[in-house]
mmCIF file of C-alpha atoms in Angstrom:
data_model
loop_
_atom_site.group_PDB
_atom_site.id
_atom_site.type_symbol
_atom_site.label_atom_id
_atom_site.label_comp_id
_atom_site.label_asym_id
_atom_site.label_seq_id
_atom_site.Cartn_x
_atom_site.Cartn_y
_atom_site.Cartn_z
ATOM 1 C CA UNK A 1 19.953 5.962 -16.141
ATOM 2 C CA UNK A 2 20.421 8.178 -19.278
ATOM 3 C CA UNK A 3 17.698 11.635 -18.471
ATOM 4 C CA UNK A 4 17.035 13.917 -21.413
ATOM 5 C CA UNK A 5 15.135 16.741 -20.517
ATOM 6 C CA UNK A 6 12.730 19.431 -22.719
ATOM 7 C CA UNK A 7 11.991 22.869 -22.075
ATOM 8 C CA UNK A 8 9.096 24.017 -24.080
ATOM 9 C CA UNK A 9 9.159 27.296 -25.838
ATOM 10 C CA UNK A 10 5.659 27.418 -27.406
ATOM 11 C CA UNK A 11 2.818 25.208 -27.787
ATOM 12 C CA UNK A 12 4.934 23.554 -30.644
ATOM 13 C CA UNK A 13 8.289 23.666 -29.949
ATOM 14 C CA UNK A 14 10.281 22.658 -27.271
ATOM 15 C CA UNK A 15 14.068 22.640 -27.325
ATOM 16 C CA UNK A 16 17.027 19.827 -25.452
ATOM 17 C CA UNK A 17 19.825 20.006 -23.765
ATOM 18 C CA UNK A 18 22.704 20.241 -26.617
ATOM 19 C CA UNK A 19 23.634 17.012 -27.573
ATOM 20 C CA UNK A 20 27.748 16.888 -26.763
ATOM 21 C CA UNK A 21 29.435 15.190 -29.824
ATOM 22 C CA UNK A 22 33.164 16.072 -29.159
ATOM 23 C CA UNK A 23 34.391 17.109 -26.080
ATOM 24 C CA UNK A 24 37.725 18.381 -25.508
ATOM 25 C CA UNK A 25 39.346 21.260 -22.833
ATOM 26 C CA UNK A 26 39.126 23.994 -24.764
ATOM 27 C CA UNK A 27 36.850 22.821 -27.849
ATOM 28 C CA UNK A 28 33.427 21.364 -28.104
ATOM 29 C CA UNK A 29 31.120 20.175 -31.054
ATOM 30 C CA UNK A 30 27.410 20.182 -30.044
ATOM 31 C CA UNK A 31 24.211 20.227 -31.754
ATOM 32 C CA UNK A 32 21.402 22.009 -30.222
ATOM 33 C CA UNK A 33 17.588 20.248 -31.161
ATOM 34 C CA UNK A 34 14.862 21.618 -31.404
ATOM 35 C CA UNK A 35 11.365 19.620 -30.983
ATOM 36 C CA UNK A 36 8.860 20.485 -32.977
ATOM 37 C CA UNK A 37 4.661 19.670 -33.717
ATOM 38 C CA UNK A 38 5.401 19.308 -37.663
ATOM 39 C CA UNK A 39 1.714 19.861 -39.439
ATOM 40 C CA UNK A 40 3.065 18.270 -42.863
ATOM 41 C CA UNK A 41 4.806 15.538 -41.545
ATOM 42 C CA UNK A 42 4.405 14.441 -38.010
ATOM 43 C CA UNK A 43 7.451 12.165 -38.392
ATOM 44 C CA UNK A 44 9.952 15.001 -39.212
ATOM 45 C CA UNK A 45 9.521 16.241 -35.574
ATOM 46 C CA UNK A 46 13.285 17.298 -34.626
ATOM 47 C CA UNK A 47 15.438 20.220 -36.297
ATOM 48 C CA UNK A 48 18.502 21.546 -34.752
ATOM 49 C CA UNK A 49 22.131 23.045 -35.436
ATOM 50 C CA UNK A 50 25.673 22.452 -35.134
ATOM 51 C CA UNK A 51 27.367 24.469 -32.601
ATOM 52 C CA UNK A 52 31.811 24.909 -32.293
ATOM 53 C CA UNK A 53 32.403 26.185 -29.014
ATOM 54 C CA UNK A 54 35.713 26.996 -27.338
ATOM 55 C CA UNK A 55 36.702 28.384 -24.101
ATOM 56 C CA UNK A 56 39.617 28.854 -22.150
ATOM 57 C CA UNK A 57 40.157 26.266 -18.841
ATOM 58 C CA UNK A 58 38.350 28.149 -16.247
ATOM 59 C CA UNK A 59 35.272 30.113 -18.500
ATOM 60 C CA UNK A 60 32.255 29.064 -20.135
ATOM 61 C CA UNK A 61 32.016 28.101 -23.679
ATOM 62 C CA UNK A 62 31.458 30.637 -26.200
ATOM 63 C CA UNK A 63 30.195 29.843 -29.593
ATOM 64 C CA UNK A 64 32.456 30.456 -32.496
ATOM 65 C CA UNK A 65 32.356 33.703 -34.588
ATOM 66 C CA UNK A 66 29.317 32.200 -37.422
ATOM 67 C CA UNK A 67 29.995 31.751 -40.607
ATOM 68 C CA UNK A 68 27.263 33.046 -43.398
ATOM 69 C CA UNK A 69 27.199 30.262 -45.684
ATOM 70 C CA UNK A 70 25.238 32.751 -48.395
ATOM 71 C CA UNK A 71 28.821 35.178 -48.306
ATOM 72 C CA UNK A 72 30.644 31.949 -49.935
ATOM 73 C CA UNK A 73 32.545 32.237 -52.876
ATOM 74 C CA UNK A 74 32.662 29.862 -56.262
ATOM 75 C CA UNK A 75 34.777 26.739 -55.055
ATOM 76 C CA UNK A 76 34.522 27.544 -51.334
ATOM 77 C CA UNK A 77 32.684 25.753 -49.107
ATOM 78 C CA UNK A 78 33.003 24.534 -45.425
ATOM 79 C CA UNK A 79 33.768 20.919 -44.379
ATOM 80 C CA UNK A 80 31.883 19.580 -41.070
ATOM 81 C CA UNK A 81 32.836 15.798 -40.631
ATOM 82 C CA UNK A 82 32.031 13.293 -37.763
ATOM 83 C CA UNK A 83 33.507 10.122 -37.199
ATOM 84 C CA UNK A 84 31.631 7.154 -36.962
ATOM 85 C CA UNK A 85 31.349 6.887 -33.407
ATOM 86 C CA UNK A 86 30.448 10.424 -33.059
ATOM 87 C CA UNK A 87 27.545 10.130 -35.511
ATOM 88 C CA UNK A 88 26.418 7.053 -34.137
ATOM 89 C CA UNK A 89 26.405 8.725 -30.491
ATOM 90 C CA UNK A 90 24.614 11.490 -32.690
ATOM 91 C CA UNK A 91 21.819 9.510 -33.988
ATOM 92 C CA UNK A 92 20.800 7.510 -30.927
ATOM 93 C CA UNK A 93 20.459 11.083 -28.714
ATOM 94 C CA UNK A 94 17.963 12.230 -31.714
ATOM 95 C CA UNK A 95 16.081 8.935 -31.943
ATOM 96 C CA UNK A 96 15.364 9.453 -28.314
ATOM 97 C CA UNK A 97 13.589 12.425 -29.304
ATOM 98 C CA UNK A 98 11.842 11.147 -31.805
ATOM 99 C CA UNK A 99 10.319 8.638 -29.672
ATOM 100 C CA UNK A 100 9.598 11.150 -26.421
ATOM 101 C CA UNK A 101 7.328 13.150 -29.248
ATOM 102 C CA UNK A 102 5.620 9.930 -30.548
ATOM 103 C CA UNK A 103 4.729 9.384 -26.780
ATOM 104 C CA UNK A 104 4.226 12.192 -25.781
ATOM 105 C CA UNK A 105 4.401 15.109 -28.335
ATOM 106 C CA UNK A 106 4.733 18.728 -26.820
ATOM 107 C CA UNK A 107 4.285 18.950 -23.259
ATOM 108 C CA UNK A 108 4.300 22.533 -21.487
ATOM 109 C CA UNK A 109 6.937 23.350 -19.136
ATOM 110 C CA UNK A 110 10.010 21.540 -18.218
ATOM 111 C CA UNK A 111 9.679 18.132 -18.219
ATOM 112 C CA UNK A 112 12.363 15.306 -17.791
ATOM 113 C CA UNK A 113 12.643 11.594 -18.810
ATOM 114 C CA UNK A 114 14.638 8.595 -17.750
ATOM 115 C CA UNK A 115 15.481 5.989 -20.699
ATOM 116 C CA UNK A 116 14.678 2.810 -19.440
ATOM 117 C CA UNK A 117 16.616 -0.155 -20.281
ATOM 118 C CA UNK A 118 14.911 -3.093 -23.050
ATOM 119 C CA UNK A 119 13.058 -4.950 -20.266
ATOM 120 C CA UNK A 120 11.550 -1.738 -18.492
ATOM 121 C CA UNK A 121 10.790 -0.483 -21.846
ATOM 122 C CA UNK A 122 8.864 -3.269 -22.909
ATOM 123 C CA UNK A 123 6.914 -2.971 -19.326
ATOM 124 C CA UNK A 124 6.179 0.388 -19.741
ATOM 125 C CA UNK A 125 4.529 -0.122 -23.110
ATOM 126 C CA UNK A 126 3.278 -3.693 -22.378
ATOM 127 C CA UNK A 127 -0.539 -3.797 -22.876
ATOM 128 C CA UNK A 128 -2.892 -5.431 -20.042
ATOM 129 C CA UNK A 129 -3.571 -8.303 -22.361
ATOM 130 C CA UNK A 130 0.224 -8.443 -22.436
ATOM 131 C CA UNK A 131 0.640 -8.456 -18.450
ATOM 132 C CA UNK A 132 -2.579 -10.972 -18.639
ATOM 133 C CA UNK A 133 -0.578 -13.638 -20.378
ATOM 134 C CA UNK A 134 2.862 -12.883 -18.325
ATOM 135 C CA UNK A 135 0.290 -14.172 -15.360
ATOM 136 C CA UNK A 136 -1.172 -16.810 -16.855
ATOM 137 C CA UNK A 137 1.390 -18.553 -19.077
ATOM 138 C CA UNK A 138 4.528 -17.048 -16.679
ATOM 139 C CA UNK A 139 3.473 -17.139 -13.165
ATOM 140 C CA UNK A 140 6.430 -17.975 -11.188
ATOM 141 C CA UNK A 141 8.080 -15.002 -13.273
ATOM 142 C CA UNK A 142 5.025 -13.021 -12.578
ATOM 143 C CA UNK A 143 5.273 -13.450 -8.967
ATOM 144 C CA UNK A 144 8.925 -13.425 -8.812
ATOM 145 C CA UNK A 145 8.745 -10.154 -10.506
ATOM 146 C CA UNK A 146 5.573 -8.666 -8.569
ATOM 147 C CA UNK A 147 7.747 -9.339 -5.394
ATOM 148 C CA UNK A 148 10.531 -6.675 -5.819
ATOM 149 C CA UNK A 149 8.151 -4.321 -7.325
ATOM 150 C CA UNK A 150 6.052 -4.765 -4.049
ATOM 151 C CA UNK A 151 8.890 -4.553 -2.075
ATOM 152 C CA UNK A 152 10.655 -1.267 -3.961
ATOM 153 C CA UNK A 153 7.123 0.268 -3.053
ATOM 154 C CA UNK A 154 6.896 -0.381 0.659
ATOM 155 C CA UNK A 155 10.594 1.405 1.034
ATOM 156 C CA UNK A 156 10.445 4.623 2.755
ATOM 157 C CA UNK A 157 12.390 5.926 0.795
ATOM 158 C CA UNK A 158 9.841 5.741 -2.118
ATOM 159 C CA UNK A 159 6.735 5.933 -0.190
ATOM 160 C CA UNK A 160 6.352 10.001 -1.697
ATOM 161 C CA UNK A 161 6.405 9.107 -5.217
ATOM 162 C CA UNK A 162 3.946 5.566 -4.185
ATOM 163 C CA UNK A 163 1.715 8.092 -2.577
ATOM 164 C CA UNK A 164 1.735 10.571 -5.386
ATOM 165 C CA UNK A 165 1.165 7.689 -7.813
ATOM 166 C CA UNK A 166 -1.670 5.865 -5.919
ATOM 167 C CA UNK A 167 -3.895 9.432 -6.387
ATOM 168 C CA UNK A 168 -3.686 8.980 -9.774
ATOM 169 C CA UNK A 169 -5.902 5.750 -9.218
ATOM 170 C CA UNK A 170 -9.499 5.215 -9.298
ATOM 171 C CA UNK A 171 -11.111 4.956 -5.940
ATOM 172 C CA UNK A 172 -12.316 1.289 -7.812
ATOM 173 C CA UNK A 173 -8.455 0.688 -7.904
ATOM 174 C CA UNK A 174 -7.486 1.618 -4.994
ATOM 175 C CA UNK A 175 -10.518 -0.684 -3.640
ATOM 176 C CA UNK A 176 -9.014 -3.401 -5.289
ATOM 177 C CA UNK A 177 -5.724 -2.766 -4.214
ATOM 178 C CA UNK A 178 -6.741 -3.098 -0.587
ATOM 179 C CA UNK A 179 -8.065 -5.921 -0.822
ATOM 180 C CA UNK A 180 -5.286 -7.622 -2.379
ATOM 181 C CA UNK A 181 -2.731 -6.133 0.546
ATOM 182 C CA UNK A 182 -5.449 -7.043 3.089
ATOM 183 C CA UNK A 183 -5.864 -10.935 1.596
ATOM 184 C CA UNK A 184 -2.044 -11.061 1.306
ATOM 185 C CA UNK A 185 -1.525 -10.341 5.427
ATOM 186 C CA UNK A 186 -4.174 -12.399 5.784
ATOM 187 C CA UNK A 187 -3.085 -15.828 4.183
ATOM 188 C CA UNK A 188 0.444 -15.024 5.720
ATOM 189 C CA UNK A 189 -0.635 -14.913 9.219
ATOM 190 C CA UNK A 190 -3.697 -18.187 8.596
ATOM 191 C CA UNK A 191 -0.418 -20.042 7.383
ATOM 192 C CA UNK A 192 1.343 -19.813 10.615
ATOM 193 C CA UNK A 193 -1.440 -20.791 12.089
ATOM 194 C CA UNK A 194 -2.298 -24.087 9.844
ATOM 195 C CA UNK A 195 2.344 -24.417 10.323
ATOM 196 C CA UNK A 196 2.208 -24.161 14.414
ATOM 197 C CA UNK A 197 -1.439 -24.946 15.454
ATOM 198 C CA UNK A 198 0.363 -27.728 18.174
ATOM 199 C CA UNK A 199 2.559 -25.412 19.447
ATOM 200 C CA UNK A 200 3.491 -25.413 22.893
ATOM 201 C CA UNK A 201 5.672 -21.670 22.770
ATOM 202 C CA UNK A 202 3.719 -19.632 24.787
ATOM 203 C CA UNK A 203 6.313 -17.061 23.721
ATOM 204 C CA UNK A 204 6.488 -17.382 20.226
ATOM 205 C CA UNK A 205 2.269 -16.918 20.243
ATOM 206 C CA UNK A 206 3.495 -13.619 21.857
ATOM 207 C CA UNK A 207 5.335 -12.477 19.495
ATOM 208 C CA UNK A 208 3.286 -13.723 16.393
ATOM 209 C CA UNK A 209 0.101 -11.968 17.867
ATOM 210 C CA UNK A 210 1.954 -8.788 18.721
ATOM 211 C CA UNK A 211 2.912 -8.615 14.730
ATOM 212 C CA UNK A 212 -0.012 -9.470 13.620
ATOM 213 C CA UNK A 213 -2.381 -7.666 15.927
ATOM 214 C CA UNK A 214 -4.892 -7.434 13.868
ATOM 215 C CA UNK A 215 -5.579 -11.218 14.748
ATOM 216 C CA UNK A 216 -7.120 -10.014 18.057
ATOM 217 C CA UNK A 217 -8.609 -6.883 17.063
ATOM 218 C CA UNK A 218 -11.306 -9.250 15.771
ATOM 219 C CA UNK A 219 -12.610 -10.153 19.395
ATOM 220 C CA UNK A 220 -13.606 -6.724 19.582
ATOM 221 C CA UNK A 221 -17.120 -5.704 18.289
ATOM 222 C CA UNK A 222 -15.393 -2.093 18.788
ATOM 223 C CA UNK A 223 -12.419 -0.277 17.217
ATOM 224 C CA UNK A 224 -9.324 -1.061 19.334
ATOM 225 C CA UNK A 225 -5.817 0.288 19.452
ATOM 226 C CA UNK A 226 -2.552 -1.685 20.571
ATOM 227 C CA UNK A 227 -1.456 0.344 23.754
ATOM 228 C CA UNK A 228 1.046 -2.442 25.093
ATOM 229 C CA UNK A 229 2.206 -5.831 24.692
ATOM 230 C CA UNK A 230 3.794 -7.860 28.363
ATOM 231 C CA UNK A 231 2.375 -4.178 30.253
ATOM 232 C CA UNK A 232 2.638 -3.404 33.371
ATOM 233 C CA UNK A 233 -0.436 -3.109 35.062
ATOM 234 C CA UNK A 234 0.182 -2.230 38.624
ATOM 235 C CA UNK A 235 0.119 -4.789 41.671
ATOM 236 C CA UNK A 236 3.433 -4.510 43.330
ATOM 237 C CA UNK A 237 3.945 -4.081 47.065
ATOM 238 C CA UNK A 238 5.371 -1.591 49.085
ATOM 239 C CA UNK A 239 9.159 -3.192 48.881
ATOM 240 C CA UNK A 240 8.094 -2.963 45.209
ATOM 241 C CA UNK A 241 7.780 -6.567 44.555
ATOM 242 C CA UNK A 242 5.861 -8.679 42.411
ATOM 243 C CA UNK A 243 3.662 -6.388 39.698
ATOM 244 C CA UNK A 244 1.080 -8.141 37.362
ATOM 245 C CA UNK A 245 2.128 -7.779 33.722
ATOM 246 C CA UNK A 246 -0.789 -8.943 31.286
ATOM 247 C CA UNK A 247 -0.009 -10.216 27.908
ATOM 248 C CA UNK A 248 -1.536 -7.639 25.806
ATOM 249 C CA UNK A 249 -3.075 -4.367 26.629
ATOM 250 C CA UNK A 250 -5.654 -2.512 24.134
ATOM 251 C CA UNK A 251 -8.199 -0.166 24.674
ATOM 252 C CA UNK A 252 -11.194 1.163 22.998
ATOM 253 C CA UNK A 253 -10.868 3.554 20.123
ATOM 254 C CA UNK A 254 -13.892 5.669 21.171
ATOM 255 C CA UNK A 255 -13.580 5.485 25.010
ATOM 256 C CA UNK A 256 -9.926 4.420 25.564
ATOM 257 C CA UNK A 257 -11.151 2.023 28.635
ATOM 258 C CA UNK A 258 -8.980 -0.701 28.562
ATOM 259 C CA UNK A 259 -9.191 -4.396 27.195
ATOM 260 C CA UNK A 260 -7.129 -7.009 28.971
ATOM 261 C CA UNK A 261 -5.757 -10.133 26.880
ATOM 262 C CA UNK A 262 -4.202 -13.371 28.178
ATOM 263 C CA UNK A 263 -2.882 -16.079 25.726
ATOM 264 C CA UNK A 264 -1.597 -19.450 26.423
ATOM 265 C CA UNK A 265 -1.269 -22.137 23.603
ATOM 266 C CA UNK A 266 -3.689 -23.863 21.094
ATOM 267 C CA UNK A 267 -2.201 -27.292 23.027
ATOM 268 C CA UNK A 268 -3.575 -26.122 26.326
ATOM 269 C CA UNK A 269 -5.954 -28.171 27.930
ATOM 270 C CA UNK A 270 -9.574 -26.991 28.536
ATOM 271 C CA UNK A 271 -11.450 -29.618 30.062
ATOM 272 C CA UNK A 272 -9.937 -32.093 32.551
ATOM 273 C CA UNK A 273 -11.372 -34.864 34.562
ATOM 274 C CA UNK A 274 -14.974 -36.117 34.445
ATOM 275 C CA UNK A 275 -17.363 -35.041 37.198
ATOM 276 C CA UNK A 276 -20.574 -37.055 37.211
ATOM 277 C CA UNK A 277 -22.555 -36.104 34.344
ATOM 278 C CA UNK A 278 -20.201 -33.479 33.158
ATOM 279 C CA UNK A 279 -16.743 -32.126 33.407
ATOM 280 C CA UNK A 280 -14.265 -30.115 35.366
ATOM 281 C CA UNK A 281 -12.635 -27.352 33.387
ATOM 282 C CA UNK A 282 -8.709 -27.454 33.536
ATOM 283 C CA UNK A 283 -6.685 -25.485 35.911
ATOM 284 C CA UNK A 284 -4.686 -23.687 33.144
ATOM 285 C CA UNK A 285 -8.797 -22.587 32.019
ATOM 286 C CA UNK A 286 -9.454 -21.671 35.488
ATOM 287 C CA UNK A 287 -6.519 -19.993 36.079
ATOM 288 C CA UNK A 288 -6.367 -17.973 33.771
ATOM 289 C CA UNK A 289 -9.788 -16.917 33.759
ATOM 290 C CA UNK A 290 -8.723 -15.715 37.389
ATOM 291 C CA UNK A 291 -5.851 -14.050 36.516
ATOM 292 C CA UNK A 292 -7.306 -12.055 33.901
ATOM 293 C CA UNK A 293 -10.009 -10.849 36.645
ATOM 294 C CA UNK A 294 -6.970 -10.238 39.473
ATOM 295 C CA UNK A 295 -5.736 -8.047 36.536
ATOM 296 C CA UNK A 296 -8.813 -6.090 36.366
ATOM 297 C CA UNK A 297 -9.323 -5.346 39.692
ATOM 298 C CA UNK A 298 -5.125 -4.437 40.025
ATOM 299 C CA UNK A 299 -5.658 -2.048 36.883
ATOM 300 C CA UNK A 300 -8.518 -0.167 38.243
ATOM 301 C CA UNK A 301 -6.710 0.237 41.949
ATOM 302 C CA UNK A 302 -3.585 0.953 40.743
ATOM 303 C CA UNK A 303 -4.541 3.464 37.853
ATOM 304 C CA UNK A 304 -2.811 6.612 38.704
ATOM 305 C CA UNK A 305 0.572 4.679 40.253
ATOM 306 C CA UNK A 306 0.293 2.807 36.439
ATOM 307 C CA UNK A 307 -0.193 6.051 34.160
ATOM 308 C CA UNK A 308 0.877 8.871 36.228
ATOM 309 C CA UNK A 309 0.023 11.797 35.085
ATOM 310 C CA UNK A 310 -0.482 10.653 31.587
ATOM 311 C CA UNK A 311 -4.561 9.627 31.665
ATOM 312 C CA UNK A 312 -4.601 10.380 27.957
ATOM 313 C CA UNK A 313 -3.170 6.648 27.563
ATOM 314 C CA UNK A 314 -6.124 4.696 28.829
ATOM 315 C CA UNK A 315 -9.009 4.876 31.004
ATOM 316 C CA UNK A 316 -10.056 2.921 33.937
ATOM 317 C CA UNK A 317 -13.744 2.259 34.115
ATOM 318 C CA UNK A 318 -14.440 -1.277 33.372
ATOM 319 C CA UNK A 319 -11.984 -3.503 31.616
ATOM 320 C CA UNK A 320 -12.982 -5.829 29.265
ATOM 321 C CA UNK A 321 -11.379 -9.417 29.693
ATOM 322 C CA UNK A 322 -9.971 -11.917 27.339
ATOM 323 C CA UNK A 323 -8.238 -15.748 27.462
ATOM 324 C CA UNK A 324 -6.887 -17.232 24.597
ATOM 325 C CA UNK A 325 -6.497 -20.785 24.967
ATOM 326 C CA UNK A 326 -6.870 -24.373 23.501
ATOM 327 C CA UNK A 327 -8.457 -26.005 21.143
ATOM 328 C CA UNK A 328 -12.561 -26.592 20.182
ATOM 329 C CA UNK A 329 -10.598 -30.136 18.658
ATOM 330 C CA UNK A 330 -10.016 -31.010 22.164
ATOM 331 C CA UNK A 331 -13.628 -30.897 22.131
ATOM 332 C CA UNK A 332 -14.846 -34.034 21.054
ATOM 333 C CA UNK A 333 -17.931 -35.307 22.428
ATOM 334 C CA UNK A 334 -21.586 -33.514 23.028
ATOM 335 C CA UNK A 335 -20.720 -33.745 26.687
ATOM 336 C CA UNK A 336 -17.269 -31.584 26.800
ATOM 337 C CA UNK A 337 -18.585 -29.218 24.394
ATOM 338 C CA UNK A 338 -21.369 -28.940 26.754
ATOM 339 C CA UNK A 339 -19.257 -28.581 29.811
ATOM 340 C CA UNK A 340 -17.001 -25.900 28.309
ATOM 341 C CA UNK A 341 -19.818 -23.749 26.215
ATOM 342 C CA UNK A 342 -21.774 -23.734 29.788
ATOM 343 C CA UNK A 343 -18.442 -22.651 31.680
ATOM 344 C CA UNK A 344 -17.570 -19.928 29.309
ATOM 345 C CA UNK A 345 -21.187 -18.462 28.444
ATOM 346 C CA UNK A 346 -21.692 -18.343 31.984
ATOM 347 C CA UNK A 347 -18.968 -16.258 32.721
ATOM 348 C CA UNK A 348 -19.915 -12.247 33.387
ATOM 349 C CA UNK A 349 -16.545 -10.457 33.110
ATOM 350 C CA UNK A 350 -14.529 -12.452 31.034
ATOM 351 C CA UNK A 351 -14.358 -13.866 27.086
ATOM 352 C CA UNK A 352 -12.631 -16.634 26.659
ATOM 353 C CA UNK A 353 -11.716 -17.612 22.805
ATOM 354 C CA UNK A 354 -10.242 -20.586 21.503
ATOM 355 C CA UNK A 355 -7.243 -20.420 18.986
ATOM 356 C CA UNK A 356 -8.862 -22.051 16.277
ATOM 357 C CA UNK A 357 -11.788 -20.286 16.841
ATOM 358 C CA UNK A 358 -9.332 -16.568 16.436
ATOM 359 C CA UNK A 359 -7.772 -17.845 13.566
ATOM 360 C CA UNK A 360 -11.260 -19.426 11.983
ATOM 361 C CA UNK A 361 -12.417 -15.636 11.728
ATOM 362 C CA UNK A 362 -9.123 -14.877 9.611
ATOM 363 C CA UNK A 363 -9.958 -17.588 7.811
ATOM 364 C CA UNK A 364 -13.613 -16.547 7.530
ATOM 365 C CA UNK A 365 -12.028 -12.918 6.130
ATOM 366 C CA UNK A 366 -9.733 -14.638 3.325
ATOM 367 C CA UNK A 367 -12.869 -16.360 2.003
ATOM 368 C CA UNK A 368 -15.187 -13.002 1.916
ATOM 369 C CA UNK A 369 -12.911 -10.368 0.180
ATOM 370 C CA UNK A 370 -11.770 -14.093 -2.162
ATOM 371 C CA UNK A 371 -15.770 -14.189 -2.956
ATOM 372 C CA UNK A 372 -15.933 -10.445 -3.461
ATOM 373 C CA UNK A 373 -12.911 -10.408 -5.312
#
């Protein structure tokens, strides 16, 4: 992109690079502007002068002996002339000029600009009621566009000049901003959910919940940090066999003690076979419920053998417990709802949460900062 930058000299005046008009080896034509704050006319805001310049190969040009134009004679006079392309080149560099000082008039210090091309121009100057109706009347061009803007600013590359721009903001903007990141994650992750709510991929509920964590930071009713996903949490024997890794490992914000989290699938079953008046609970229910309590106990006895010398990582003291597993659809009578909320509620040292139910409070998020929006 064509830069043109201005130096100013005084709080009305500022002068630009000279303009090169002919360029050759050894000779150069240039004219040298001048912006100025012009009381009487605001629109004559550029004055400048021609400058010859030669120079040998290897030296820096030197401006050509001046000629006093007062010290002519009768029928003397000097001849300057441009061709067209020259002046043309000429009179685009000074329009630029013209329009920096409509902008912007006389700014102190050194101060660069980029010319942007027709459709970042028109951007740039575009009124909100302009970017209003781009939305409304143009909104697959709206989004299309909003996309590469959105991802140019989460490059690293940029994220300096993001940062420096966001402080410009209103905290009200900013605000707003938030919530329209926050909403976006949001809907992306409830979408997977509403895509691959029958899924049977243990492994790929692994993955999705370890990039979007924030999914089961929301069990929490305190601040949690992501220390591990698959960790190792002690339990091998002395041939150094066996080892219990749990699914994900967190741990309070405030306290660091340690929150253990075991996921199966929204398809796995919760309640099996009748029993009288009520029902059994399914062995993948109590089994995991178990092994989230053998990984517990393994944690706490195997501490130091886990974190060494590093007790910074995570404490030790009483680990909270989690199962993730099934479906409340599954659920379909008074009886089995009965069965399960009695199972669960009566359970000391463990929380066990239904997919749909984790994915009901995203949904239950969308809706609030929608509503607030």
């Amino acid at each position: 992109m064509e830069r043109v930058s201005l130096t100013s000299t005084s709080w009305k005046t500022a002068v630009a690079e000279p303009i090169e008009i002919r360029l050759k080896d050894t000779v150069r034509l240039v004219f040298v502007p001048t912006v100025v704050d012009n009381q009487k006319d605001k629109d004559a805001c550029v004055k400048g002068h021609f400058v010859y310049q030669k120079k040998k190969k290897l030296d820096s040009w030197e401006d050509v002996r001046e000629i006093n134009l007062s010290q002519l004679k009768p029928a003397e006079g000097v001849k300057l002339e441009l061709k067209s392309a020259e002046l043309l080149f000429l009179l685009k560099k000074l329009a630029d000029l013209y329009r920096i000082h409509r902008q912007d008039g006389i700014q102190r210090g050194s101060n660069q600009y980029v010319k942007l091309s027709g459709a970042l121009e028109g951007l740039c100057n575009a009124t909100d009621e302009d970017l209003r109706q781009f939305v409304e009347l143009s909104s697959d061009n709206a989004i299309g566009t909003f996309k590469r803007i959105a991802k140019w600013l989460s490059s690293v590359e940029h994220s300096d000049k993001v940062v420096e721009s966001l402080e410009s903001l209103s905290a009200d903007n900013i605000k707003q901003l938030n919530v329209v990141a926050g909403l976006t994650v949001l809907k992306k992750a409830f979408e997977v959910w509403i895509n691959n709510q029958y899924s049977t991929d243990e492994e790929f509920w692994q993955r999705e919940l370890t990039s979007n964590s924030f999914v089961l930071s929301q069990i929490f009713s305190f601040p949690v940090v992501v220390v591990k996903e698959k960790a190792y949490i002690g339990g091998k024997t002395f041939t150094n066999q066996g080892g219990n890794i749990v699914d994900f490992l967190y741990k309070n914000q405030m306290t660091s003690n340690p929150a253990l989290i075991e996921i199966k699938t929204p398809s796995t079953q919760l309640i099996s076979s009748p029993y009288r008046q009520t029902y059994n609970m399914s062995k993948e229910l109590t089994g995991s419920t178990s092994q989230v309590l053998n990984y517990a106990n393994s944690i706490i006895q195997d501490y130091y053998s886990v974190v060494g010398h590093e007790t910074s990582i995570f404490g030790a003291y009483k680990p909270t417990c989690v199962v993730i597993i099934g479906n409340t659809s599954e659920l379909d009578s008074p009886e089995k709802r009965k069965a399960f909320e009695l199972y669960r509620n009566n359970l000391k040292d463990v929380q066990i949460v239904t997919f749909d139910e984790l994915y009901g409070k995203v949904n239950s998020f969308i809706k609030l900062l929608e509503n607030g929006n």
